[in-house]
mmCIF file of C-alpha atoms in Angstrom:
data_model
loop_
_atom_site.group_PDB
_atom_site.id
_atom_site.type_symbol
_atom_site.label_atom_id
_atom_site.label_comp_id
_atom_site.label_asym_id
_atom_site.label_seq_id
_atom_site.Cartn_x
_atom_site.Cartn_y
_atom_site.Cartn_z
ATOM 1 C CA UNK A 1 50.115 80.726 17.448
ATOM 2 C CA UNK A 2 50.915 78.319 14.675
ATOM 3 C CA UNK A 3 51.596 75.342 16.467
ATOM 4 C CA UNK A 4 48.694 76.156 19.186
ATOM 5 C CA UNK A 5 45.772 73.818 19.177
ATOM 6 C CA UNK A 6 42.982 76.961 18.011
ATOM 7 C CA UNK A 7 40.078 74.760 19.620
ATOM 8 C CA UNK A 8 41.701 74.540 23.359
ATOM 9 C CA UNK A 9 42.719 78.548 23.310
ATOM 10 C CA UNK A 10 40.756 81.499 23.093
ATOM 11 C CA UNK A 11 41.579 85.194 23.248
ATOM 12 C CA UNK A 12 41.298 88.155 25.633
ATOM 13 C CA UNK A 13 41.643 92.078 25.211
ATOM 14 C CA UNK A 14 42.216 93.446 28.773
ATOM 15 C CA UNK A 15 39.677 96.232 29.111
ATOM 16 C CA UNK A 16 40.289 97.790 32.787
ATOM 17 C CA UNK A 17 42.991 96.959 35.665
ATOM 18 C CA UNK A 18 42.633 96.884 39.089
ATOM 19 C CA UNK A 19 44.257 96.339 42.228
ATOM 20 C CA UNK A 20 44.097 92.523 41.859
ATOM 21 C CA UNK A 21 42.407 91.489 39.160
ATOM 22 C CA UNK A 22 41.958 92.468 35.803
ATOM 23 C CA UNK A 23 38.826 92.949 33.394
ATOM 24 C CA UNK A 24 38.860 90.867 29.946
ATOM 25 C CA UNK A 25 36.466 90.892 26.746
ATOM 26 C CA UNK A 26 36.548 87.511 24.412
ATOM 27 C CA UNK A 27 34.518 87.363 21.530
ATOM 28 C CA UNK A 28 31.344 85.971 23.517
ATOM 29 C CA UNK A 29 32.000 87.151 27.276
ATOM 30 C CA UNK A 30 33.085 89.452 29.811
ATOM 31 C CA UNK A 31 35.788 87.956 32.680
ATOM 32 C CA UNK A 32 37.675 88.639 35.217
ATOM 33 C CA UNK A 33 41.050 87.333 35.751
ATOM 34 C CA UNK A 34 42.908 87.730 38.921
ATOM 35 C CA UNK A 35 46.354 88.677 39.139
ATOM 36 C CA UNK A 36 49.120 86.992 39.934
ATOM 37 C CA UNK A 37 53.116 86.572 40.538
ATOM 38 C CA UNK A 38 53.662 84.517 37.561
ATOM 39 C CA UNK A 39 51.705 86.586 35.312
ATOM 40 C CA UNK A 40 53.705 88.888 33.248
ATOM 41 C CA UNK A 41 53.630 92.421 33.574
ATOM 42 C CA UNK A 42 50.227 93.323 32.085
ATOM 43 C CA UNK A 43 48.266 96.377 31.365
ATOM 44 C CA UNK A 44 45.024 97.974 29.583
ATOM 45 C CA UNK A 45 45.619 97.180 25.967
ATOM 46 C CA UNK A 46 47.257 93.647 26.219
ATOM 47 C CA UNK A 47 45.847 90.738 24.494
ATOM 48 C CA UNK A 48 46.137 87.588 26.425
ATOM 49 C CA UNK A 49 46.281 84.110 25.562
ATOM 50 C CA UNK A 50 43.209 82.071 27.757
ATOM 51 C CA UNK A 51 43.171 78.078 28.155
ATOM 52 C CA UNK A 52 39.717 76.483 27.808
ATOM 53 C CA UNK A 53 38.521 77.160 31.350
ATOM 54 C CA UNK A 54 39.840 81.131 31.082
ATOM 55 C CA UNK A 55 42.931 79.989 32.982
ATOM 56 C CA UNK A 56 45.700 82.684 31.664
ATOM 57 C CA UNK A 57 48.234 80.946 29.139
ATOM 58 C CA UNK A 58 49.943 84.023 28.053
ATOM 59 C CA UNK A 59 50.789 87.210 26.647
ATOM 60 C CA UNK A 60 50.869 88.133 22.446
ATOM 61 C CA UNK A 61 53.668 90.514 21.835
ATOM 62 C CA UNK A 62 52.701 94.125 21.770
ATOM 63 C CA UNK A 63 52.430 96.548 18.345
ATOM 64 C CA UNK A 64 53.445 99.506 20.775
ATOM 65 C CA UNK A 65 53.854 100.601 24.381
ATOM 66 C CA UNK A 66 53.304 103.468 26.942
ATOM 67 C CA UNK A 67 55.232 103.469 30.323
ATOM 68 C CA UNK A 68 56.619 106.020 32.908
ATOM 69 C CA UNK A 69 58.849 105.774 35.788
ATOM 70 C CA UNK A 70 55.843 105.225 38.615
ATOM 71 C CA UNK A 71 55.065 108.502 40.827
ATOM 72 C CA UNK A 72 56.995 109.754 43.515
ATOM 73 C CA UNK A 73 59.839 107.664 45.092
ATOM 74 C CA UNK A 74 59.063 104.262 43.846
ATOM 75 C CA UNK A 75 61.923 103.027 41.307
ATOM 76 C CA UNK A 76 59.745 101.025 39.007
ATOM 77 C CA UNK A 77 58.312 101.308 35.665
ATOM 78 C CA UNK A 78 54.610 101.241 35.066
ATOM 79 C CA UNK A 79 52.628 100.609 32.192
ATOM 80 C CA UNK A 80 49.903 102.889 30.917
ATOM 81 C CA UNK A 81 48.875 100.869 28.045
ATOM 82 C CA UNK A 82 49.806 98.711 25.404
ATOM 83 C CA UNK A 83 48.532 98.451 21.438
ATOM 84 C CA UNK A 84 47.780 101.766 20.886
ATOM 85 C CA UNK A 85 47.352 103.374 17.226
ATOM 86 C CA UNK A 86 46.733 106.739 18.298
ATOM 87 C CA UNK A 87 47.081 108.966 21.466
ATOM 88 C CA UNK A 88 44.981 112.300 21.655
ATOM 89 C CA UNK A 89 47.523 114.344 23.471
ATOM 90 C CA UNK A 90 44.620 116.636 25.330
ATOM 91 C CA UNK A 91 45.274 120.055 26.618
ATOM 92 C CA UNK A 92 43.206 123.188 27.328
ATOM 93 C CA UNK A 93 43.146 126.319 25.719
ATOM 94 C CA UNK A 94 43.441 128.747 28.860
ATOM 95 C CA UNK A 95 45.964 129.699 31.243
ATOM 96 C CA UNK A 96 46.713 125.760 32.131
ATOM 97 C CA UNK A 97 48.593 125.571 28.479
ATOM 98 C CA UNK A 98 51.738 124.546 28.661
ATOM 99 C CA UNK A 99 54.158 123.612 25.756
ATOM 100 C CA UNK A 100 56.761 122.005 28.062
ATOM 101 C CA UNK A 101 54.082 119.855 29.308
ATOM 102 C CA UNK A 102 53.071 119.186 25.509
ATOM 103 C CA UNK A 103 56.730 118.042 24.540
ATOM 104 C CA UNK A 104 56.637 115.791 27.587
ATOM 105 C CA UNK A 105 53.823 113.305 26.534
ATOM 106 C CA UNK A 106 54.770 113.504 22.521
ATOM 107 C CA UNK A 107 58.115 112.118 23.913
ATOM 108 C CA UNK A 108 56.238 109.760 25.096
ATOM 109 C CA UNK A 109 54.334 108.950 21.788
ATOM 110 C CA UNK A 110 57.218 109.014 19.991
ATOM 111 C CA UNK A 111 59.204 106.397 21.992
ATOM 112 C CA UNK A 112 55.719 104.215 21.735
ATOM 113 C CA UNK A 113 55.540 104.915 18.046
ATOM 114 C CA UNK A 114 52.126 105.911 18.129
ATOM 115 C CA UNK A 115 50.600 108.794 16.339
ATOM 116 C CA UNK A 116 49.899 112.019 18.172
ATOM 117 C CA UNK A 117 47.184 114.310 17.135
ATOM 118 C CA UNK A 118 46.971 117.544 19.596
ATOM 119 C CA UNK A 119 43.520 117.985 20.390
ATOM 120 C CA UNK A 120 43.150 121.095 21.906
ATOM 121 C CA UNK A 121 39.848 121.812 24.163
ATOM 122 C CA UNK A 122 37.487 124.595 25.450
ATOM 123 C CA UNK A 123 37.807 126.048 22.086
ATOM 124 C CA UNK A 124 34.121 128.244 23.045
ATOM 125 C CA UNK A 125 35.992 129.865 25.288
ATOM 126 C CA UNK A 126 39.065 131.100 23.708
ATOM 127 C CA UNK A 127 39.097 134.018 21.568
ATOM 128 C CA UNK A 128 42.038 133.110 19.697
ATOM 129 C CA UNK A 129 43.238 129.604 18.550
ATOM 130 C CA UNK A 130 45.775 130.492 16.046
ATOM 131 C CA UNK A 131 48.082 131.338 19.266
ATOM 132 C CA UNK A 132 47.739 128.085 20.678
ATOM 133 C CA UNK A 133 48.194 126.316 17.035
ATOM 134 C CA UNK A 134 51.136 127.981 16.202
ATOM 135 C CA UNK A 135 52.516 127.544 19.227
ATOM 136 C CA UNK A 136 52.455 123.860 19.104
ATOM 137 C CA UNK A 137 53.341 123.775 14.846
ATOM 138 C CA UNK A 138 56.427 125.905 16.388
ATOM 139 C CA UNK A 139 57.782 122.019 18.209
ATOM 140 C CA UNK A 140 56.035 119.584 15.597
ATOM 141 C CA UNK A 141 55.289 120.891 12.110
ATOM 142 C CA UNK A 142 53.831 118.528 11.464
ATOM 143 C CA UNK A 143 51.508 118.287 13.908
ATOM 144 C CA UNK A 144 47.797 117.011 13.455
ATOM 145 C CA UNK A 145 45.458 119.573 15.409
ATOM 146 C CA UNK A 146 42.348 119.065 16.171
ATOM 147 C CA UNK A 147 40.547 122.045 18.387
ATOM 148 C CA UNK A 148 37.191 121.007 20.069
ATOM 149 C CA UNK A 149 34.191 122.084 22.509
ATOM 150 C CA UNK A 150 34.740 118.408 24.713
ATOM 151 C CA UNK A 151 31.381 119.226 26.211
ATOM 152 C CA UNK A 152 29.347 119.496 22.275
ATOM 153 C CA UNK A 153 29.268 116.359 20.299
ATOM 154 C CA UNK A 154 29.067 117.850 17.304
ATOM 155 C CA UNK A 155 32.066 119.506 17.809
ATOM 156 C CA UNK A 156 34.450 116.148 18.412
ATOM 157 C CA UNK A 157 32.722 114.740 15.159
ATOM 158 C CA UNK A 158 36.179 114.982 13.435
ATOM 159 C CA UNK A 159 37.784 113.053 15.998
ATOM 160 C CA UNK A 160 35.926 109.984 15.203
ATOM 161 C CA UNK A 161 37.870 109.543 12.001
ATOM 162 C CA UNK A 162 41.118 108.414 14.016
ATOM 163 C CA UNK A 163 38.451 105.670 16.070
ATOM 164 C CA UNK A 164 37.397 103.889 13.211
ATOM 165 C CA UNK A 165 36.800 99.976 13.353
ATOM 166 C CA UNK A 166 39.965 98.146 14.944
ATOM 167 C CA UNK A 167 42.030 101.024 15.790
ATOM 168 C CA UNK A 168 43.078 101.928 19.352
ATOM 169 C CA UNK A 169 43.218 105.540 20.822
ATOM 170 C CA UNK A 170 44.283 106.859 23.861
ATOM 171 C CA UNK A 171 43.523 109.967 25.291
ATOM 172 C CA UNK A 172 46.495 111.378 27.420
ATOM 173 C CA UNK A 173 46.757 115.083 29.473
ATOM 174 C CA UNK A 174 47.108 116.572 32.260
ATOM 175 C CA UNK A 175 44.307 116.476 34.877
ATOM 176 C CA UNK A 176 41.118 119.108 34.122
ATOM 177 C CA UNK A 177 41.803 119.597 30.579
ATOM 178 C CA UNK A 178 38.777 118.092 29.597
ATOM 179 C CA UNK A 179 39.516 114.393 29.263
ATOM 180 C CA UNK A 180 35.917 112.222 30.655
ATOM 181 C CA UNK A 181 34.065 115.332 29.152
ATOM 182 C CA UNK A 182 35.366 114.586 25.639
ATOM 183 C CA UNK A 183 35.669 110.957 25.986
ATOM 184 C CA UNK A 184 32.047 111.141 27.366
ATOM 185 C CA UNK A 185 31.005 112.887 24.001
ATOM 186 C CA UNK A 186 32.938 110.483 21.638
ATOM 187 C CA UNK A 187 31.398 107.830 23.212
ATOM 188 C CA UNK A 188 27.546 109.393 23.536
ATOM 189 C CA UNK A 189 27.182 108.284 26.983
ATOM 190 C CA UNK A 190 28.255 110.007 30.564
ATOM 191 C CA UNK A 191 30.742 106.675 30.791
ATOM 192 C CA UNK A 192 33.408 109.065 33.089
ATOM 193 C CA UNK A 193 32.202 111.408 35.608
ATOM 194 C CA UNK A 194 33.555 115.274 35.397
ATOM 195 C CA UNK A 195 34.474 117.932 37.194
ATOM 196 C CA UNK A 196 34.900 121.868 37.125
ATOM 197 C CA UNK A 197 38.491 123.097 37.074
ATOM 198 C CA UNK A 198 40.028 125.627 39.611
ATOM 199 C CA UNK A 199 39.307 129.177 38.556
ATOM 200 C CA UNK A 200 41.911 130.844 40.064
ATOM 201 C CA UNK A 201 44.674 128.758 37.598
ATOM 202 C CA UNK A 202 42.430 127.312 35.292
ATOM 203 C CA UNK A 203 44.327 123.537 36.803
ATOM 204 C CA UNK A 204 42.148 120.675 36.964
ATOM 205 C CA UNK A 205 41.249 118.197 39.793
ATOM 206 C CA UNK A 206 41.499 114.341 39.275
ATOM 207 C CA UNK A 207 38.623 112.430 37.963
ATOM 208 C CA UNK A 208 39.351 109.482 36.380
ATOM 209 C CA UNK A 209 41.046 107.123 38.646
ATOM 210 C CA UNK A 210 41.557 104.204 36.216
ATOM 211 C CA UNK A 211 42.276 103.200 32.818
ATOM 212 C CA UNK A 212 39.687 101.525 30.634
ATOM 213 C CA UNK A 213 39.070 100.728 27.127
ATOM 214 C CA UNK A 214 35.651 101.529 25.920
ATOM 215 C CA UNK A 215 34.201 99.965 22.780
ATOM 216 C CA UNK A 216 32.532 103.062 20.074
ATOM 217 C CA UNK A 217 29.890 102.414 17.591
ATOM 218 C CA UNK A 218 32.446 102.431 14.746
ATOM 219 C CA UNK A 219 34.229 99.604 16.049
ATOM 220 C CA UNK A 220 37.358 101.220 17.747
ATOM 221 C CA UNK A 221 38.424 101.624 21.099
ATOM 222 C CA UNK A 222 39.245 104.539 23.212
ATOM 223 C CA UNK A 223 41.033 104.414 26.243
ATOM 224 C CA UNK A 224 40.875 106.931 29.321
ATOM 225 C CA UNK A 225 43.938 107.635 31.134
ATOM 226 C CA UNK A 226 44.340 109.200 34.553
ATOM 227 C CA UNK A 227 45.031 113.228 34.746
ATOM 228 C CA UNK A 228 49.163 112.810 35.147
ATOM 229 C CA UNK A 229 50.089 115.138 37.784
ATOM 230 C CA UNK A 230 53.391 113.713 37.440
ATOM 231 C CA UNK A 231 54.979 112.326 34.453
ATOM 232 C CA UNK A 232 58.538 111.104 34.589
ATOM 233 C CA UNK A 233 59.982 109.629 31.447
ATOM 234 C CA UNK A 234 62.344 106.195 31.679
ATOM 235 C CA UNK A 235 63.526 104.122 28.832
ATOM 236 C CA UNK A 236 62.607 107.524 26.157
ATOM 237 C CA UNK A 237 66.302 108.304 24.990
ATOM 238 C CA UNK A 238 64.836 107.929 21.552
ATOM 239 C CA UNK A 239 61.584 109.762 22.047
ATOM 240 C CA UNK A 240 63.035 113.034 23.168
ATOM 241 C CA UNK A 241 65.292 112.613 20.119
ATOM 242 C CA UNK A 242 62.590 112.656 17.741
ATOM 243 C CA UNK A 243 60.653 115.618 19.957
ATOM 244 C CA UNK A 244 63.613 117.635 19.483
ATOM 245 C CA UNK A 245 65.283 116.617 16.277
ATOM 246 C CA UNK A 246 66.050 120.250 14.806
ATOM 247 C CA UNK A 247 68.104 120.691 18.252
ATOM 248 C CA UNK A 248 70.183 116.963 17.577
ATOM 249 C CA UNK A 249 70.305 117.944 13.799
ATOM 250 C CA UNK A 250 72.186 121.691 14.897
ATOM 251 C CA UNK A 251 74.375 119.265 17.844
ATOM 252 C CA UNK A 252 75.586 116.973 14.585
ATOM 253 C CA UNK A 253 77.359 120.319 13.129
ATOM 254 C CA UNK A 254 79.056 121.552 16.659
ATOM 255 C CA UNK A 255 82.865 120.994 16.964
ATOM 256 C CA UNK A 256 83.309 118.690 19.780
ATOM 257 C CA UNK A 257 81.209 115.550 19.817
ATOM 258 C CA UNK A 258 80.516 116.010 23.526
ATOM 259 C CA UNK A 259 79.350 119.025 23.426
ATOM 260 C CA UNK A 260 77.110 119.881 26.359
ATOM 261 C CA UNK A 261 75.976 123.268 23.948
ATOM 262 C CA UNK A 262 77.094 125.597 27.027
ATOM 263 C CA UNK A 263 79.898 127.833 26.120
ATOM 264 C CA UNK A 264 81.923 125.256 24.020
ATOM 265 C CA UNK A 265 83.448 126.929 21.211
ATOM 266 C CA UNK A 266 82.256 126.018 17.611
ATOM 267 C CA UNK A 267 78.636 125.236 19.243
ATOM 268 C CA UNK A 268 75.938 124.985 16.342
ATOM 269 C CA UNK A 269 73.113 124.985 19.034
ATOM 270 C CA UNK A 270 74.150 128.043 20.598
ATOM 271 C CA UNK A 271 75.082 129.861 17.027
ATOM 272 C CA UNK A 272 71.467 128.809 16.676
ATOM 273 C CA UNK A 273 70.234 131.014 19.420
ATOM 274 C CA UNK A 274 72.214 133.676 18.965
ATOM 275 C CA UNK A 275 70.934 133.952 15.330
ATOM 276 C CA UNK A 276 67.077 133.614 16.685
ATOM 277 C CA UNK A 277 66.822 130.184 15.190
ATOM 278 C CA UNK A 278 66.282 128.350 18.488
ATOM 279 C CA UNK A 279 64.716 129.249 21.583
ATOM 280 C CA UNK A 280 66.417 129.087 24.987
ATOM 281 C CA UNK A 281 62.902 127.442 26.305
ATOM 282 C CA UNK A 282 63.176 124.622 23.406
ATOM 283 C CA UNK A 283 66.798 123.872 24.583
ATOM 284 C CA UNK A 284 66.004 124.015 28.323
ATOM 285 C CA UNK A 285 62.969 121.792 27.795
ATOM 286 C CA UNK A 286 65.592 119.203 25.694
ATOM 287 C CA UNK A 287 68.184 119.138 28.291
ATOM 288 C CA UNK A 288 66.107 118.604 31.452
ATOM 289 C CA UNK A 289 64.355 115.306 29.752
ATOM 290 C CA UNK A 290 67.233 113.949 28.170
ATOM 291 C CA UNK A 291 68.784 114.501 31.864
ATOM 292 C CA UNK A 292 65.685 113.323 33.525
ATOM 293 C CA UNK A 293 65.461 109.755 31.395
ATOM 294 C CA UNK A 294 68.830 109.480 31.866
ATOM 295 C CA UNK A 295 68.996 109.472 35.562
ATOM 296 C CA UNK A 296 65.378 107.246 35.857
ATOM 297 C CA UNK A 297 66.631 105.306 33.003
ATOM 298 C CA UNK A 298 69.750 104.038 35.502
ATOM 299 C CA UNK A 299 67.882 103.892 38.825
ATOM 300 C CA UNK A 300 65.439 101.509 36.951
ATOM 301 C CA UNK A 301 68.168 99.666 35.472
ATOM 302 C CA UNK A 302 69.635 99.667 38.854
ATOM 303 C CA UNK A 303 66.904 98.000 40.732
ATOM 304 C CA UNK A 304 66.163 95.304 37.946
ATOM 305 C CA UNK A 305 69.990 93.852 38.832
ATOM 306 C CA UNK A 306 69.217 94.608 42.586
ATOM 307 C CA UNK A 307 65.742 92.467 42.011
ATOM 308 C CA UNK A 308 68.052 89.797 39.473
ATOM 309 C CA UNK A 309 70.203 89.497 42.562
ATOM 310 C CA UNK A 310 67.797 88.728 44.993
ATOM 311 C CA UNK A 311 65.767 86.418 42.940
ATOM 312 C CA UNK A 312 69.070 84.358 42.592
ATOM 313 C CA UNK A 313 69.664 84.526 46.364
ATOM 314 C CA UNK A 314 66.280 83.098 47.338
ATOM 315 C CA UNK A 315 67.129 80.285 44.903
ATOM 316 C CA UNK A 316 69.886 79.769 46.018
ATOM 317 C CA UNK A 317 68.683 78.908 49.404
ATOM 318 C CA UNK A 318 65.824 76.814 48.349
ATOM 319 C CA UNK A 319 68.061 74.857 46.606
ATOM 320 C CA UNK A 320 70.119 74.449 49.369
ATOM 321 C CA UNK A 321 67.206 73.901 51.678
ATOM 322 C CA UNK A 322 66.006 71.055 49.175
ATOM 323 C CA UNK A 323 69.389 69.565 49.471
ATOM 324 C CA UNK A 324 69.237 69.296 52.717
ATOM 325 C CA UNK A 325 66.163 67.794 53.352
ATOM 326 C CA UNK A 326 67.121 64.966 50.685
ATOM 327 C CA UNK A 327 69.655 63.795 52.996
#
């Protein structure tokens, strides 16, 4: 912004999106800016660039992103959010656990580079926690684990350290794990309504329907996601590398640099499970995202040169359409 005139330009954090028009914060107002084709893509997170009369100018480069191949058929990419520092990756502690489902979202943070910390919820109702915790220190180590009552504020008091004054957290999971109830207690108000989960599979229903930033007492911001029913990963070659480095480590040592760890001779990966040093679900889980990125990864690249194409096309013809007129 150096050679930006400060006094004409002010700044925006976009706080919600909608259909066609998105919500902004300044430092002295709340706007609304509507959406439009020139506009670059833009999502909850993004700070914007406003002329004098809140006119959009444009977008500051993003610290980090989230995005997914969009639901269902559609071959786009769509943005969750932008300039995160932190995503609570959210699930329950009942029947509705799933580690595969855990490995798909810190993927996700790990292609962002964002920090995960598993927060792991309906603690009051589980009798043991150690067999969810090791569980998840069996695919990150490392792992920062925080396990909470969403619906008792006193008992998300240590999550407040990771929303301290100018840091960004999102809060990621599957739907009816206890998102809006826990966001709901960070924030000390019932900002996200709730509802009960299914008994029969302890699986959720949807709630929250949008994403939006909301501003804590401490100074930070926490952002709700929608429950992902769905989540394809695009463009996260490098974040399932990272969620699964022990398994690329063990593919380094195998005797054929294509190895597809099958029944290759001289395979490290499956010496590895033979010996009880990997499991076959780890390896599974590995080879179905890798092949699932891949194959959005190309459709998406795909329909950008399809879109390149057409774009081209239609200028084509209006410049031949201006032509004409001129003579």
């Amino acid at each position: 912004m150096a050679e930006e005139n400060i006094t004409e330009i002010k700044f925006a954090k976009v706080m919600a999106c909608h259909r066609n028009q998105f919500e902004l914060e300044t430092s002295t107002k709340v706007l609304t800016l509507s959406i439009t084709k020139q506009m670059p893509d833009i999502t909850v997170g993004d700070w914007l660039v406003l002329n004098g009369d809140d006119s959009f100018r444009h977008r500051l480069q993003r610290t980090s992103l989230f995005s997914r191949k969009a639901p269902g058929s559609k071959v786009r990419t769509q943005l969750i959010a932008a300039n995160v520092d932190t995503v609570f990756i959210v699930s329950s502690l009942n029947k509705d656990f799933n580690l595969s489902r855990i490995e798909r979202y810190l993927a996700l943070a790990n292609e962002a580079r964002v920090t995960p910390v598993f927060v792991l919820t309906k603690a009051d109702l589980c009798d043991d926690t150690q067999v969810f915790i090791k569980q998840i220190l069996s695919i990150s180590p490392l792992a920062m684990i925080e396990t909470v009552n969403a619906l008792a504020r006193e008992s998300v008091q240590s999550l407040h350290a990771y929303c301290t004054a100018g840091q960004t957290v999102a809060v990621m999971g599957s739907s009816g794990v206890g998102k809006s109830t826990l966001i709901n207690s960070l924030i000390g108000t019932e900002a996200q309504l709730t509802s009960d989960i299914r008994q029969d599979d302890s699986k959720g229903r949807h709630t929250t329907t949008g994403r939006t930033l909301h501003q804590l007492s401490s100074g930070g911001l926490l952002l709700d996601t929608p429950g992902m029913r769905e989540l394809q990963l695009a463009d996260c070659e490098q974040g399932v590398a990272d969620t699964f480095e022990e398994i690329i480590s063990l593919a380094r040592q195998c005797r054929f640099g294509d190895c597809h760890h099958q029944a290759e001779p001289g395979c490290a990966v499956q010496m590895a499970l033979t010996r009880g040093e990997l499991e076959s679900r780890r390896l599974i889980s590995y080879q179905k995202l890798l092949r699932e990125q891949a194959l959005n990864t190309a459709s998406l690249a795909q329909k950008r040169a399809q879109d390149r194409n057409l774009s081209k096309f239609h200028r084509s013809v209006q410049d031949g359409a201006r032509r004409l007129k001129g003579k």
